[in-house]
Amino acid sequence: MSELDDLYQEVILDHYKRPRNWGRLAAPDREVVGHNPLCGDRITIQVQLDGDVIKDLRVEGSGCAISTASASLMTEAVKGKSMAEAEKLFAGFHDLVTGKGDPAGAALGKLAAFGGISEYPARVKCAALAWHALHSALQGKSETISTEDDHG
Ligand code: ZN
């Protein structure tokens, strides 16, 4: 657990212990399961759309602290946003956790808590899992996505 201590910032712990928007929607427009076989994380993302706006979304499943907290923070970040805005956040978040981008320029808010993840490549997939599932759902796909199919 020692390597993770650095990652367990207060905001991540908070969202792990009390994940937001957790559960299921009555009538989701989109639903995608995300699986990270390396860690065993498996989460379901459900999205309710209003035009091109993410009106509501829920996450359910089981995973490690990082994947759970990331999914929770994602729901807060994209709820009420347009699909284009959500994709922009995903791009910024992906750059942040893979160490490619400039976090200061991405307006990521609380998502910046995951900045230290880039030091731990195995954990990047945990942090990005919910975002990959959301991305797939917004594209209208419904197949289960696996982080092992992601070459980005
Ligand atoms: Zn994980």
PDB file of C-alpha atoms and ligand atoms in Angstrom:
ATOM      1  CA  MET A   1       0.000   0.000   0.000  1.00  0.00           C
ATOM      2  CA  SER A   2       2.930   2.355   0.494  1.00  0.00           C
ATOM      3  CA  GLU A   3       3.134   3.522  -3.094  1.00  0.00           C
ATOM      4  CA  LEU A   4      -0.507   4.398  -2.939  1.00  0.00           C
ATOM      5  CA  ASP A   5      -0.228   6.583   0.115  1.00  0.00           C
ATOM      6  CA  ASP A   6       1.023   9.392  -2.061  1.00  0.00           C
ATOM      7  CA  LEU A   7      -2.006   9.018  -4.291  1.00  0.00           C
ATOM      8  CA  TYR A   8      -4.579   8.937  -1.575  1.00  0.00           C
ATOM      9  CA  GLN A   9      -5.173  12.596  -1.383  1.00  0.00           C
ATOM     10  CA  GLU A  10      -8.064  13.734   0.716  1.00  0.00           C
ATOM     11  CA  VAL A  11     -10.402  14.231  -2.221  1.00  0.00           C
ATOM     12  CA  ILE A  12      -9.718  10.727  -3.543  1.00  0.00           C
ATOM     13  CA  LEU A  13     -10.312   9.138  -0.149  1.00  0.00           C
ATOM     14  CA  ASP A  14     -13.515  11.097   0.276  1.00  0.00           C
ATOM     15  CA  HIS A  15     -14.917   9.959  -3.057  1.00  0.00           C
ATOM     16  CA  TYR A  16     -13.806   6.381  -2.449  1.00  0.00           C
ATOM     17  CA  LYS A  17     -15.580   6.237   0.892  1.00  0.00           C
ATOM     18  CA  ARG A  18     -18.697   8.082  -0.283  1.00  0.00           C
ATOM     19  CA  PRO A  19     -18.919   7.707  -4.069  1.00  0.00           C
ATOM     20  CA  ARG A  20     -21.323  10.207  -5.662  1.00  0.00           C
ATOM     21  CA  ASN A  21     -24.035   9.341  -8.187  1.00  0.00           C
ATOM     22  CA  TRP A  22     -23.661   5.666  -7.298  1.00  0.00           C
ATOM     23  CA  GLY A  23     -26.400   3.244  -8.304  1.00  0.00           C
ATOM     24  CA  ARG A  24     -28.626   2.813 -11.332  1.00  0.00           C
ATOM     25  CA  LEU A  25     -30.908   5.008 -13.413  1.00  0.00           C
ATOM     26  CA  ALA A  26     -34.523   3.996 -14.027  1.00  0.00           C
ATOM     27  CA  ALA A  27     -34.274   4.530 -17.783  1.00  0.00           C
ATOM     28  CA  PRO A  28     -30.732   5.148 -19.022  1.00  0.00           C
ATOM     29  CA  ASP A  29     -30.182   6.141 -22.649  1.00  0.00           C
ATOM     30  CA  ARG A  30     -26.703   4.665 -22.666  1.00  0.00           C
ATOM     31  CA  GLU A  31     -24.993   1.953 -20.670  1.00  0.00           C
ATOM     32  CA  VAL A  32     -21.436   0.665 -20.913  1.00  0.00           C
ATOM     33  CA  VAL A  33     -19.474  -1.715 -18.694  1.00  0.00           C
ATOM     34  CA  GLY A  34     -15.805  -0.923 -18.190  1.00  0.00           C
ATOM     35  CA  HIS A  35     -13.391  -3.668 -17.187  1.00  0.00           C
ATOM     36  CA  ASN A  36      -9.797  -3.347 -16.080  1.00  0.00           C
ATOM     37  CA  PRO A  37      -8.494  -6.940 -15.927  1.00  0.00           C
ATOM     38  CA  LEU A  38      -5.111  -5.910 -14.529  1.00  0.00           C
ATOM     39  CA  CYS A  39      -6.694  -4.688 -11.314  1.00  0.00           C
ATOM     40  CA  GLY A  40     -10.095  -6.384 -11.382  1.00  0.00           C
ATOM     41  CA  ASP A  41     -12.070  -3.156 -11.573  1.00  0.00           C
ATOM     42  CA  ARG A  42     -15.482  -3.554 -13.197  1.00  0.00           C
ATOM     43  CA  ILE A  43     -17.928  -0.674 -13.342  1.00  0.00           C
ATOM     44  CA  THR A  44     -21.135   0.117 -15.186  1.00  0.00           C
ATOM     45  CA  ILE A  45     -21.755   3.637 -16.451  1.00  0.00           C
ATOM     46  CA  GLN A  46     -25.319   4.702 -17.179  1.00  0.00           C
ATOM     47  CA  VAL A  47     -26.106   7.966 -18.913  1.00  0.00           C
ATOM     48  CA  GLN A  48     -29.346   9.865 -19.387  1.00  0.00           C
ATOM     49  CA  LEU A  49     -29.167  12.420 -22.174  1.00  0.00           C
ATOM     50  CA  ASP A  50     -31.185  15.520 -22.904  1.00  0.00           C
ATOM     51  CA  GLY A  51     -30.247  16.404 -26.448  1.00  0.00           C
ATOM     52  CA  ASP A  52     -26.461  16.546 -26.315  1.00  0.00           C
ATOM     53  CA  VAL A  53     -26.389  17.300 -22.589  1.00  0.00           C
ATOM     54  CA  ILE A  54     -25.552  14.708 -19.949  1.00  0.00           C
ATOM     55  CA  LYS A  55     -28.656  15.205 -17.872  1.00  0.00           C
ATOM     56  CA  ASP A  56     -27.860  12.494 -15.352  1.00  0.00           C
ATOM     57  CA  LEU A  57     -25.521   9.577 -14.891  1.00  0.00           C
ATOM     58  CA  ARG A  58     -24.813   6.765 -12.472  1.00  0.00           C
ATOM     59  CA  VAL A  59     -21.972   4.429 -11.759  1.00  0.00           C
ATOM     60  CA  GLU A  60     -22.131   1.025 -10.160  1.00  0.00           C
ATOM     61  CA  GLY A  61     -19.698  -1.780  -9.703  1.00  0.00           C
ATOM     62  CA  SER A  62     -16.674  -2.811  -7.759  1.00  0.00           C
ATOM     63  CA  GLY A  63     -13.113  -1.745  -7.977  1.00  0.00           C
ATOM     64  CA  CYS A  64     -10.134  -0.354  -6.165  1.00  0.00           C
ATOM     65  CA  ALA A  65     -10.067   2.995  -4.416  1.00  0.00           C
ATOM     66  CA  ILE A  66      -8.626   4.781  -7.440  1.00  0.00           C
ATOM     67  CA  SER A  67     -11.169   3.486  -9.952  1.00  0.00           C
ATOM     68  CA  THR A  68     -14.058   4.109  -7.575  1.00  0.00           C
ATOM     69  CA  ALA A  69     -12.966   7.628  -6.648  1.00  0.00           C
ATOM     70  CA  SER A  70     -12.225   8.482 -10.263  1.00  0.00           C
ATOM     71  CA  ALA A  71     -15.674   7.302 -11.384  1.00  0.00           C
ATOM     72  CA  SER A  72     -17.309   9.322  -8.615  1.00  0.00           C
ATOM     73  CA  LEU A  73     -15.369  12.473  -9.442  1.00  0.00           C
ATOM     74  CA  MET A  74     -16.113  11.979 -13.127  1.00  0.00           C
ATOM     75  CA  THR A  75     -19.855  11.926 -12.517  1.00  0.00           C
ATOM     76  CA  GLU A  76     -19.626  15.245 -10.684  1.00  0.00           C
ATOM     77  CA  ALA A  77     -17.422  16.736 -13.388  1.00  0.00           C
ATOM     78  CA  VAL A  78     -19.610  15.859 -16.389  1.00  0.00           C
ATOM     79  CA  LYS A  79     -23.157  16.000 -14.996  1.00  0.00           C
ATOM     80  CA  GLY A  80     -25.014  18.816 -16.727  1.00  0.00           C
ATOM     81  CA  LYS A  81     -22.243  19.250 -19.293  1.00  0.00           C
ATOM     82  CA  SER A  82     -22.580  18.800 -23.025  1.00  0.00           C
ATOM     83  CA  MET A  83     -21.051  15.725 -24.622  1.00  0.00           C
ATOM     84  CA  ALA A  84     -18.417  17.940 -26.239  1.00  0.00           C
ATOM     85  CA  GLU A  85     -17.490  19.436 -22.870  1.00  0.00           C
ATOM     86  CA  ALA A  86     -17.289  15.971 -21.328  1.00  0.00           C
ATOM     87  CA  GLU A  87     -14.982  14.770 -24.122  1.00  0.00           C
ATOM     88  CA  LYS A  88     -12.810  17.826 -23.573  1.00  0.00           C
ATOM     89  CA  LEU A  89     -12.542  17.002 -19.868  1.00  0.00           C
ATOM     90  CA  PHE A  90     -11.710  13.396 -20.741  1.00  0.00           C
ATOM     91  CA  ALA A  91      -8.907  14.547 -23.040  1.00  0.00           C
ATOM     92  CA  GLY A  92      -7.529  16.830 -20.331  1.00  0.00           C
ATOM     93  CA  PHE A  93      -7.839  14.125 -17.682  1.00  0.00           C
ATOM     94  CA  HIS A  94      -6.170  11.563 -19.930  1.00  0.00           C
ATOM     95  CA  ASP A  95      -3.265  13.926 -20.557  1.00  0.00           C
ATOM     96  CA  LEU A  96      -3.006  14.553 -16.812  1.00  0.00           C
ATOM     97  CA  VAL A  97      -2.899  10.904 -15.714  1.00  0.00           C
ATOM     98  CA  THR A  98      -0.542   9.879 -18.492  1.00  0.00           C
ATOM     99  CA  GLY A  99       1.764  12.782 -17.725  1.00  0.00           C
ATOM    100  CA  LYS A 100       1.394  14.276 -21.193  1.00  0.00           C
ATOM    101  CA  GLY A 101      -0.482  17.417 -20.501  1.00  0.00           C
ATOM    102  CA  ASP A 102      -0.305  20.615 -18.553  1.00  0.00           C
ATOM    103  CA  PRO A 103      -2.810  20.170 -15.717  1.00  0.00           C
ATOM    104  CA  ALA A 104      -2.867  23.883 -15.061  1.00  0.00           C
ATOM    105  CA  GLY A 105      -4.222  24.533 -18.524  1.00  0.00           C
ATOM    106  CA  ALA A 106      -6.964  21.955 -18.493  1.00  0.00           C
ATOM    107  CA  ALA A 107      -9.423  23.455 -15.974  1.00  0.00           C
ATOM    108  CA  LEU A 108      -9.883  20.069 -14.376  1.00  0.00           C
ATOM    109  CA  GLY A 109     -10.886  21.268 -10.930  1.00  0.00           C
ATOM    110  CA  LYS A 110     -10.981  18.428  -8.410  1.00  0.00           C
ATOM    111  CA  LEU A 111      -9.868  15.988 -11.089  1.00  0.00           C
ATOM    112  CA  ALA A 112      -6.387  17.436 -10.645  1.00  0.00           C
ATOM    113  CA  ALA A 113      -6.176  15.237  -7.515  1.00  0.00           C
ATOM    114  CA  PHE A 114      -5.147  12.444  -9.884  1.00  0.00           C
ATOM    115  CA  GLY A 115      -2.040  14.294 -11.058  1.00  0.00           C
ATOM    116  CA  GLY A 116       0.258  11.961  -9.102  1.00  0.00           C
ATOM    117  CA  ILE A 117      -1.120   8.890 -10.886  1.00  0.00           C
ATOM    118  CA  SER A 118       1.173   9.344 -13.879  1.00  0.00           C
ATOM    119  CA  GLU A 119       4.017   8.093 -11.664  1.00  0.00           C
ATOM    120  CA  TYR A 120       2.243   4.736 -11.381  1.00  0.00           C
ATOM    121  CA  PRO A 121       1.432   3.344 -14.836  1.00  0.00           C
ATOM    122  CA  ALA A 122      -0.552   0.385 -13.479  1.00  0.00           C
ATOM    123  CA  ARG A 123      -2.847   2.813 -11.685  1.00  0.00           C
ATOM    124  CA  VAL A 124      -3.452   4.999 -14.740  1.00  0.00           C
ATOM    125  CA  LYS A 125      -5.831   2.356 -16.084  1.00  0.00           C
ATOM    126  CA  CYS A 126      -7.772   2.389 -12.823  1.00  0.00           C
ATOM    127  CA  ALA A 127      -8.111   6.163 -12.961  1.00  0.00           C
ATOM    128  CA  ALA A 128      -9.075   6.251 -16.637  1.00  0.00           C
ATOM    129  CA  LEU A 129     -11.506   3.303 -16.630  1.00  0.00           C
ATOM    130  CA  ALA A 130     -14.695   5.267 -15.943  1.00  0.00           C
ATOM    131  CA  TRP A 131     -13.716   7.891 -18.508  1.00  0.00           C
ATOM    132  CA  HIS A 132     -13.123   5.306 -21.219  1.00  0.00           C
ATOM    133  CA  ALA A 133     -16.512   3.771 -20.440  1.00  0.00           C
ATOM    134  CA  LEU A 134     -18.201   7.182 -20.561  1.00  0.00           C
ATOM    135  CA  HIS A 135     -16.456   8.011 -23.841  1.00  0.00           C
ATOM    136  CA  SER A 136     -17.723   4.771 -25.325  1.00  0.00           C
ATOM    137  CA  ALA A 137     -21.254   5.405 -24.028  1.00  0.00           C
ATOM    138  CA  LEU A 138     -21.304   8.907 -25.498  1.00  0.00           C
ATOM    139  CA  GLN A 139     -20.295   7.445 -28.843  1.00  0.00           C
ATOM    140  CA  GLY A 140     -23.413   5.304 -28.702  1.00  0.00           C
ATOM    141  CA  LYS A 141     -21.599   2.036 -28.106  1.00  0.00           C
ATOM    142  CA  SER A 142     -22.821  -0.564 -25.670  1.00  0.00           C
ATOM    143  CA  GLU A 143     -20.108  -3.239 -25.702  1.00  0.00           C
ATOM    144  CA  THR A 144     -18.044  -3.826 -22.588  1.00  0.00           C
ATOM    145  CA  ILE A 145     -14.771  -1.943 -22.860  1.00  0.00           C
ATOM    146  CA  SER A 146     -11.508  -3.300 -21.521  1.00  0.00           C
ATOM    147  CA  THR A 147      -8.475  -1.229 -20.625  1.00  0.00           C
ATOM    148  CA  GLU A 148      -6.401  -3.958 -22.272  1.00  0.00           C
ATOM    149  CA  ASP A 149      -7.928  -3.028 -25.617  1.00  0.00           C
ATOM    150  CA  ASP A 150      -6.849   0.565 -25.167  1.00  0.00           C
ATOM    151  CA  HIS A 151      -3.660   1.389 -26.962  1.00  0.00           C
ATOM    152  CA  GLY A 152      -3.862   5.094 -26.352  1.00  0.00           C
TER     153      GLY A 152
HETATM  154 ZN    ZN B   1      -7.957  -0.504  -9.967  1.00  0.00          ZN
END
